[in-house]
Amino acid sequence: MTVAFIGNPNCGKTTLFNAYTGANLKVANWPGVTVEKVEGAIDSHGVHIHLVDLPGTYSLTSYTMEEQVSRNFILSDDVDVIIDVVDASALERNLYLTLQLLELGRPVVVALNMMDIVEKRGMEIDLHRLPEMLGVPVIPVSALKRRGLSVLLHAAIHHKDHVHPDRLIHNHSDETHHKHNHHQDFAMVYSDGLEDKIDQLQNMLKSAYPDLFNYRWHALKLLEQDPEITKKFPLEGIERVVDRSYETDIINQKYSFIEEIIQEVVVNQAKRAAATDYADHILTNRWLSIPIFLFVMGVVFFLTFFIGDMLRDYFESAIDILSVYATDGLLSLGADEMLISLVCDGIIAGVGGILTFLPNICILFVTLAVLEDSGYMSRVAFIMNDIMNHLGLSGRAFIPMILGFGCSVPAIMASRALENKTDRYRTMLVTPFMSCSARLPIYILFSGMFFPEHAMVVAYSMYLIGIVVALICLLLLNLFHRQQADNALLIELPEYKRPSSRTVMISVKEKVKDYLSRAGTIIFAASILMWFILNFGPSGYGDMAHSFGAILGRGLVPFFAPIGLGYWQISLALLAGISAKEVVVSSFAVLFDGVNINSTTALATLAASMGQMGFTELNAYCMMLFSLLYIPCAATIATIHAESHSWKWTALSVVFQIAVAWVLTFIVYQTGSRLF
Ligand code: GDP
Ligand code: MG
């Protein structure tokens, strides 16, 4: 049996899915996070149930990719029961989708989620009257508190073969005016004029397409002039019935019915929590919002550096000890010098070097997850709405960009939630400029070496530059090819809430797992490869200055010299960094003879030897800047290709990123070297 969860964005579908399956999918207190359907399975009440988590959607039109994914899936024969997840604290908005789902003619069970919030606020919902009016079971649950979960599945199993209720009871006040006596058959009954047209269209559909399973729904879609259905089911003489689009009439009448339901079933209208209103008054204030955002990000970095550094000492000693033991162990086994060098100077230096940044990365993940789950991140998208509109984009385009602080891959995927294709492509193009967590080790290493007093400020400046460069690129694109922003599309602001430790832990665990698996695979492989090309050359083993790596790096020097990075070691590290940005740092560890790049003394030596090469603060800053902006990592490039289905576009965006990175670093280096 297959059960699909569908509902508005942010109503708790993923939380519910996780609660059932024990999966650890990303939950966030802002819309547009789940963009692909996710599947899992459980056994319950003696039935094997296949669960599907769908992207959130407000309606079943086919305007965005998310809506298409959801709609096509629930229309297919694969689904046995639809569980409509409804945020009970925002019933009015959520019921619009519910009414559309009821019209599909598939078994629907309503999961009235967030009941804990409803109760806390003293709101009451008539759980007897609501199912009576909708004609489907309504089960109160709380996905977060894990209440009502078993009853919900039980209802779904029970309701599977029971689409049409015996008789619906929703006496409208003016029932007598209807000449159609549909109130017993359908929850949603339209005005006589529309019902006449629906009847006519149903008859036409029945003779033209005898095998269709749901005539009423198709008739309604034809009345709305839904592009997909109109094209798929052409009817002769349809223009006599559908002389215009009746979409607005249908929407308005649905909303009137919703109003009627709310009047009858909601006993104490919940107010938006006063605290949320008060907080929004300040946090989304016209003048304060952006300074507050900058301040919040500043705090994030302060914590990332301050607490992260305190924890890092332990990691550092652990790596040191490991390296000593490995050398001793290998020596006692009689291993030769080359193998010891591979293990210690290659693998432990490279992979271990990356692992020592784990505390900082962890803190960054925790603070970002807390911000997301508290509801603050959706405010950020909201306050950027004005700026984004000026750049010709909808404010929603900023959401993928903020996700980019974590990792560009899911961020680029989240651009699917944008309605308009130009918006999507522009967002995909600039999202990699947002400084992802893999770049953090580069900042920590270089700012630690060259700006020990101001490491945090320097790293923070990278994040700001990332945002500013992305915005400027959008501005230029819009000057080049002007587009009117669809600013009617408002971002919904969820309520602030105390972040759930479970949700934060899931998010952090997944990201840390990701980071570790990169350390164990790509970075591991890159470290070994690096060791090989640095220790072997045309003249054999040993001489790094004449190794294959050095030759390759020297070949790249002319490209990097004008931007202050004309050192073969740096060129080589940046080239290797295309596999994953952390590799820039792990390569450094291998390059400079397996130093523990996180120990303070080693850093000082490394900085000194780089200083002898003529590498100054300015070069270090250029290094960070270029690392921030140049080609996204291999995984991101693959994602851009998967999302755009075009190698041409993928190549174009890679070239674009290099060009932007090179030009900007060039300006900084040339200006800087004249000034200082
Ligand atoms: P989705 O967009 O529908 O997948 O929603 P998510 O599962 O990502 O949840 C959105 C937010 O609502 C998260 O912050 C959840 O922690 C929160 N949430 C989900 N279910 C409940 C619930 O039953 N009670 C409360 N208080 N919060 C919930
Ligand atoms: Mg979700």
PDB file of N, CA and C in Angstrom, residues 155-213:
ATOM      1  N   ALA A 155      -6.247   4.974  10.207  1.00  0.00           N
ATOM      2  CA  ALA A 155      -7.294   5.601   9.397  1.00  0.00           C
ATOM      3  C   ALA A 155      -6.972   5.472   7.913  1.00  0.00           C
ATOM      4  N   ALA A 156      -5.682   5.644   7.574  1.00  0.00           N
ATOM      5  CA  ALA A 156      -5.299   5.561   6.164  1.00  0.00           C
ATOM      6  C   ALA A 156      -5.559   4.161   5.623  1.00  0.00           C
ATOM      7  N   ILE A 157      -5.185   3.151   6.407  1.00  0.00           N
ATOM      8  CA  ILE A 157      -5.394   1.775   5.967  1.00  0.00           C
ATOM      9  C   ILE A 157      -6.890   1.503   5.807  1.00  0.00           C
ATOM     10  N   HIS A 158      -7.630   1.964   6.773  1.00  0.00           N
ATOM     11  CA  HIS A 158      -9.057   1.721   6.806  1.00  0.00           C
ATOM     12  C   HIS A 158      -9.779   2.430   5.660  1.00  0.00           C
ATOM     13  N   HIS A 159      -9.281   3.574   5.302  1.00  0.00           N
ATOM     14  CA  HIS A 159      -9.969   4.439   4.353  1.00  0.00           C
ATOM     15  C   HIS A 159      -9.616   4.101   2.913  1.00  0.00           C
ATOM     16  N   LYS A 160      -8.670   3.202   2.745  1.00  0.00           N
ATOM     17  CA  LYS A 160      -8.105   2.916   1.430  1.00  0.00           C
ATOM     18  C   LYS A 160      -9.170   2.669   0.355  1.00  0.00           C
ATOM     19  N   ASP A 161     -10.132   1.823   0.675  1.00  0.00           N
ATOM     20  CA  ASP A 161     -11.106   1.465  -0.357  1.00  0.00           C
ATOM     21  C   ASP A 161     -12.428   2.193  -0.164  1.00  0.00           C
ATOM     22  N   HIS A 162     -12.378   3.276   0.523  1.00  0.00           N
ATOM     23  CA  HIS A 162     -13.608   3.888   0.962  1.00  0.00           C
ATOM     24  C   HIS A 162     -13.601   5.353   0.553  1.00  0.00           C
ATOM     25  N   VAL A 163     -13.669   5.595  -0.753  1.00  0.00           N
ATOM     26  CA  VAL A 163     -13.496   6.950  -1.237  1.00  0.00           C
ATOM     27  C   VAL A 163     -14.689   7.831  -0.911  1.00  0.00           C
ATOM     28  N   HIS A 164     -15.858   7.363  -1.304  1.00  0.00           N
ATOM     29  CA  HIS A 164     -17.021   8.227  -1.135  1.00  0.00           C
ATOM     30  C   HIS A 164     -17.751   7.909   0.156  1.00  0.00           C
ATOM     31  N   PRO A 165     -17.908   8.889   0.991  1.00  0.00           N
ATOM     32  CA  PRO A 165     -18.652   8.683   2.235  1.00  0.00           C
ATOM     33  C   PRO A 165     -20.125   8.468   1.893  1.00  0.00           C
ATOM     34  N   ASP A 166     -20.865   7.914   2.834  1.00  0.00           N
ATOM     35  CA  ASP A 166     -22.263   7.605   2.554  1.00  0.00           C
ATOM     36  C   ASP A 166     -23.054   8.859   2.211  1.00  0.00           C
ATOM     37  N   ARG A 167     -22.902   9.833   3.064  1.00  0.00           N
ATOM     38  CA  ARG A 167     -23.710  11.016   2.863  1.00  0.00           C
ATOM     39  C   ARG A 167     -22.996  12.166   3.559  1.00  0.00           C
ATOM     40  N   LEU A 168     -22.827  13.240   2.847  1.00  0.00           N
ATOM     41  CA  LEU A 168     -22.156  14.379   3.467  1.00  0.00           C
ATOM     42  C   LEU A 168     -23.180  15.302   4.101  1.00  0.00           C
ATOM     43  N   ILE A 169     -22.844  15.813   5.257  1.00  0.00           N
ATOM     44  CA  ILE A 169     -23.775  16.711   5.931  1.00  0.00           C
ATOM     45  C   ILE A 169     -23.104  18.058   6.093  1.00  0.00           C
ATOM     46  N   HIS A 170     -23.335  18.956   5.208  1.00  0.00           N
ATOM     47  CA  HIS A 170     -22.870  20.318   5.481  1.00  0.00           C
ATOM     48  C   HIS A 170     -23.938  21.300   5.028  1.00  0.00           C
ATOM     49  N   ASN A 171     -24.926  21.458   5.854  1.00  0.00           N
ATOM     50  CA  ASN A 171     -26.048  22.324   5.518  1.00  0.00           C
ATOM     51  C   ASN A 171     -25.591  23.750   5.345  1.00  0.00           C
ATOM     52  N   HIS A 172     -25.693  24.234   4.138  1.00  0.00           N
ATOM     53  CA  HIS A 172     -25.390  25.642   3.931  1.00  0.00           C
ATOM     54  C   HIS A 172     -26.611  26.438   4.349  1.00  0.00           C
ATOM     55  N   SER A 173     -26.378  27.673   4.688  1.00  0.00           N
ATOM     56  CA  SER A 173     -27.494  28.492   5.149  1.00  0.00           C
ATOM     57  C   SER A 173     -28.525  28.681   4.036  1.00  0.00           C
ATOM     58  N   ASP A 174     -28.031  28.795   2.787  1.00  0.00           N
ATOM     59  CA  ASP A 174     -28.984  29.089   1.705  1.00  0.00           C
ATOM     60  C   ASP A 174     -29.115  27.892   0.767  1.00  0.00           C
ATOM     61  N   GLU A 175     -29.213  26.747   1.344  1.00  0.00           N
ATOM     62  CA  GLU A 175     -29.173  25.528   0.545  1.00  0.00           C
ATOM     63  C   GLU A 175     -30.282  25.472  -0.510  1.00  0.00           C
ATOM     64  N   THR A 176     -31.420  25.991  -0.169  1.00  0.00           N
ATOM     65  CA  THR A 176     -32.589  25.880  -1.049  1.00  0.00           C
ATOM     66  C   THR A 176     -32.361  26.504  -2.414  1.00  0.00           C
ATOM     67  N   HIS A 177     -31.412  27.416  -2.517  1.00  0.00           N
ATOM     68  CA  HIS A 177     -31.217  28.090  -3.796  1.00  0.00           C
ATOM     69  C   HIS A 177     -30.585  27.194  -4.846  1.00  0.00           C
ATOM     70  N   HIS A 178     -29.976  26.110  -4.405  1.00  0.00           N
ATOM     71  CA  HIS A 178     -29.276  25.274  -5.375  1.00  0.00           C
ATOM     72  C   HIS A 178     -30.232  24.339  -6.084  1.00  0.00           C
ATOM     73  N   LYS A 179     -30.129  24.347  -7.390  1.00  0.00           N
ATOM     74  CA  LYS A 179     -30.976  23.388  -8.080  1.00  0.00           C
ATOM     75  C   LYS A 179     -30.285  22.026  -8.170  1.00  0.00           C
ATOM     76  N   HIS A 180     -28.952  22.034  -8.073  1.00  0.00           N
ATOM     77  CA  HIS A 180     -28.260  20.745  -8.044  1.00  0.00           C
ATOM     78  C   HIS A 180     -28.262  20.243  -6.616  1.00  0.00           C
ATOM     79  N   ASN A 181     -28.634  19.025  -6.437  1.00  0.00           N
ATOM     80  CA  ASN A 181     -28.583  18.518  -5.070  1.00  0.00           C
ATOM     81  C   ASN A 181     -27.277  17.752  -4.853  1.00  0.00           C
ATOM     82  N   HIS A 182     -26.149  18.494  -4.961  1.00  0.00           N
ATOM     83  CA  HIS A 182     -24.844  17.843  -4.880  1.00  0.00           C
ATOM     84  C   HIS A 182     -24.294  17.796  -3.468  1.00  0.00           C
ATOM     85  N   HIS A 183     -24.975  18.469  -2.571  1.00  0.00           N
ATOM     86  CA  HIS A 183     -24.363  18.586  -1.255  1.00  0.00           C
ATOM     87  C   HIS A 183     -24.170  17.270  -0.538  1.00  0.00           C
ATOM     88  N   GLN A 184     -24.893  16.274  -1.002  1.00  0.00           N
ATOM     89  CA  GLN A 184     -24.685  14.971  -0.375  1.00  0.00           C
ATOM     90  C   GLN A 184     -23.490  14.248  -0.972  1.00  0.00           C
ATOM     91  N   ASP A 185     -23.103  14.659  -2.191  1.00  0.00           N
ATOM     92  CA  ASP A 185     -22.073  13.898  -2.893  1.00  0.00           C
ATOM     93  C   ASP A 185     -20.688  14.520  -2.794  1.00  0.00           C
ATOM     94  N   PHE A 186     -20.649  15.825  -2.806  1.00  0.00           N
ATOM     95  CA  PHE A 186     -19.338  16.472  -2.836  1.00  0.00           C
ATOM     96  C   PHE A 186     -19.201  17.463  -1.704  1.00  0.00           C
ATOM     97  N   ALA A 187     -18.000  17.523  -1.170  1.00  0.00           N
ATOM     98  CA  ALA A 187     -17.768  18.518  -0.127  1.00  0.00           C
ATOM     99  C   ALA A 187     -17.899  19.913  -0.727  1.00  0.00           C
ATOM    100  N   MET A 188     -17.277  20.086  -1.884  1.00  0.00           N
ATOM    101  CA  MET A 188     -17.229  21.412  -2.491  1.00  0.00           C
ATOM    102  C   MET A 188     -18.250  21.484  -3.617  1.00  0.00           C
ATOM    103  N   VAL A 189     -19.262  22.313  -3.421  1.00  0.00           N
ATOM    104  CA  VAL A 189     -20.286  22.481  -4.452  1.00  0.00           C
ATOM    105  C   VAL A 189     -20.221  23.913  -4.954  1.00  0.00           C
ATOM    106  N   TYR A 190     -20.213  24.065  -6.283  1.00  0.00           N
ATOM    107  CA  TYR A 190     -20.074  25.404  -6.858  1.00  0.00           C
ATOM    108  C   TYR A 190     -21.446  26.011  -7.126  1.00  0.00           C
ATOM    109  N   SER A 191     -21.431  27.237  -7.602  1.00  0.00           N
ATOM    110  CA  SER A 191     -22.680  27.919  -7.935  1.00  0.00           C
ATOM    111  C   SER A 191     -23.388  27.175  -9.069  1.00  0.00           C
ATOM    112  N   ASP A 192     -24.677  27.406  -9.219  1.00  0.00           N
ATOM    113  CA  ASP A 192     -25.437  26.692 -10.242  1.00  0.00           C
ATOM    114  C   ASP A 192     -24.834  26.855 -11.626  1.00  0.00           C
ATOM    115  N   GLY A 193     -24.413  28.088 -11.924  1.00  0.00           N
ATOM    116  CA  GLY A 193     -23.822  28.335 -13.243  1.00  0.00           C
ATOM    117  C   GLY A 193     -22.637  27.422 -13.496  1.00  0.00           C
ATOM    118  N   LEU A 194     -21.756  27.329 -12.541  1.00  0.00           N
ATOM    119  CA  LEU A 194     -20.570  26.486 -12.705  1.00  0.00           C
ATOM    120  C   LEU A 194     -20.945  25.008 -12.716  1.00  0.00           C
ATOM    121  N   GLU A 195     -21.860  24.617 -11.836  1.00  0.00           N
ATOM    122  CA  GLU A 195     -22.253  23.202 -11.800  1.00  0.00           C
ATOM    123  C   GLU A 195     -22.870  22.780 -13.137  1.00  0.00           C
ATOM    124  N   ASP A 196     -23.628  23.694 -13.771  1.00  0.00           N
ATOM    125  CA  ASP A 196     -24.170  23.385 -15.103  1.00  0.00           C
ATOM    126  C   ASP A 196     -23.055  23.077 -16.079  1.00  0.00           C
ATOM    127  N   LYS A 197     -22.049  23.949 -16.066  1.00  0.00           N
ATOM    128  CA  LYS A 197     -20.930  23.765 -16.987  1.00  0.00           C
ATOM    129  C   LYS A 197     -20.185  22.471 -16.675  1.00  0.00           C
ATOM    130  N   ILE A 198     -20.019  22.203 -15.366  1.00  0.00           N
ATOM    131  CA  ILE A 198     -19.330  20.964 -14.993  1.00  0.00           C
ATOM    132  C   ILE A 198     -20.088  19.762 -15.546  1.00  0.00           C
ATOM    133  N   ASP A 199     -21.418  19.778 -15.403  1.00  0.00           N
ATOM    134  CA  ASP A 199     -22.226  18.670 -15.929  1.00  0.00           C
ATOM    135  C   ASP A 199     -22.032  18.515 -17.432  1.00  0.00           C
ATOM    136  N   GLN A 200     -22.076  19.640 -18.129  1.00  0.00           N
ATOM    137  CA  GLN A 200     -21.923  19.574 -19.589  1.00  0.00           C
ATOM    138  C   GLN A 200     -20.576  18.991 -19.968  1.00  0.00           C
ATOM    139  N   LEU A 201     -19.535  19.517 -19.319  1.00  0.00           N
ATOM    140  CA  LEU A 201     -18.187  19.037 -19.637  1.00  0.00           C
ATOM    141  C   LEU A 201     -18.030  17.564 -19.285  1.00  0.00           C
ATOM    142  N   GLN A 202     -18.619  17.152 -18.177  1.00  0.00           N
ATOM    143  CA  GLN A 202     -18.515  15.746 -17.785  1.00  0.00           C
ATOM    144  C   GLN A 202     -19.123  14.857 -18.853  1.00  0.00           C
ATOM    145  N   ASN A 203     -20.274  15.281 -19.393  1.00  0.00           N
ATOM    146  CA  ASN A 203     -20.897  14.465 -20.440  1.00  0.00           C
ATOM    147  C   ASN A 203     -20.028  14.396 -21.681  1.00  0.00           C
ATOM    148  N   MET A 204     -19.454  15.557 -22.037  1.00  0.00           N
ATOM    149  CA  MET A 204     -18.590  15.565 -23.219  1.00  0.00           C
ATOM    150  C   MET A 204     -17.385  14.661 -22.998  1.00  0.00           C
ATOM    151  N   LEU A 205     -16.784  14.748 -21.787  1.00  0.00           N
ATOM    152  CA  LEU A 205     -15.621  13.932 -21.480  1.00  0.00           C
ATOM    153  C   LEU A 205     -15.974  12.447 -21.506  1.00  0.00           C
ATOM    154  N   LYS A 206     -17.151  12.135 -20.984  1.00  0.00           N
ATOM    155  CA  LYS A 206     -17.551  10.728 -20.902  1.00  0.00           C
ATOM    156  C   LYS A 206     -17.651  10.108 -22.284  1.00  0.00           C
ATOM    157  N   SER A 207     -18.176  10.863 -23.246  1.00  0.00           N
ATOM    158  CA  SER A 207     -18.284  10.236 -24.564  1.00  0.00           C
ATOM    159  C   SER A 207     -16.938  10.238 -25.287  1.00  0.00           C
ATOM    160  N   ALA A 208     -16.118  11.258 -25.040  1.00  0.00           N
ATOM    161  CA  ALA A 208     -14.836  11.302 -25.752  1.00  0.00           C
ATOM    162  C   ALA A 208     -13.786  10.398 -25.105  1.00  0.00           C
ATOM    163  N   TYR A 209     -13.786  10.328 -23.778  1.00  0.00           N
ATOM    164  CA  TYR A 209     -12.761   9.540 -23.079  1.00  0.00           C
ATOM    165  C   TYR A 209     -13.424   8.613 -22.069  1.00  0.00           C
ATOM    166  N   PRO A 210     -13.944   7.485 -22.551  1.00  0.00           N
ATOM    167  CA  PRO A 210     -14.720   6.626 -21.652  1.00  0.00           C
ATOM    168  C   PRO A 210     -13.913   6.032 -20.490  1.00  0.00           C
ATOM    169  N   ASP A 211     -12.586   6.027 -20.578  1.00  0.00           N
ATOM    170  CA  ASP A 211     -11.825   5.347 -19.511  1.00  0.00           C
ATOM    171  C   ASP A 211     -11.308   6.272 -18.418  1.00  0.00           C
ATOM    172  N   LEU A 212     -11.633   7.521 -18.487  1.00  0.00           N
ATOM    173  CA  LEU A 212     -11.117   8.446 -17.485  1.00  0.00           C
ATOM    174  C   LEU A 212     -11.677   8.082 -16.120  1.00  0.00           C
ATOM    175  N   PHE A 213     -10.892   8.321 -15.070  1.00  0.00           N
ATOM    176  CA  PHE A 213     -11.451   7.892 -13.785  1.00  0.00           C
ATOM    177  C   PHE A 213     -12.114   9.022 -13.010  1.00  0.00           C
TER     178      PHE A 213
END
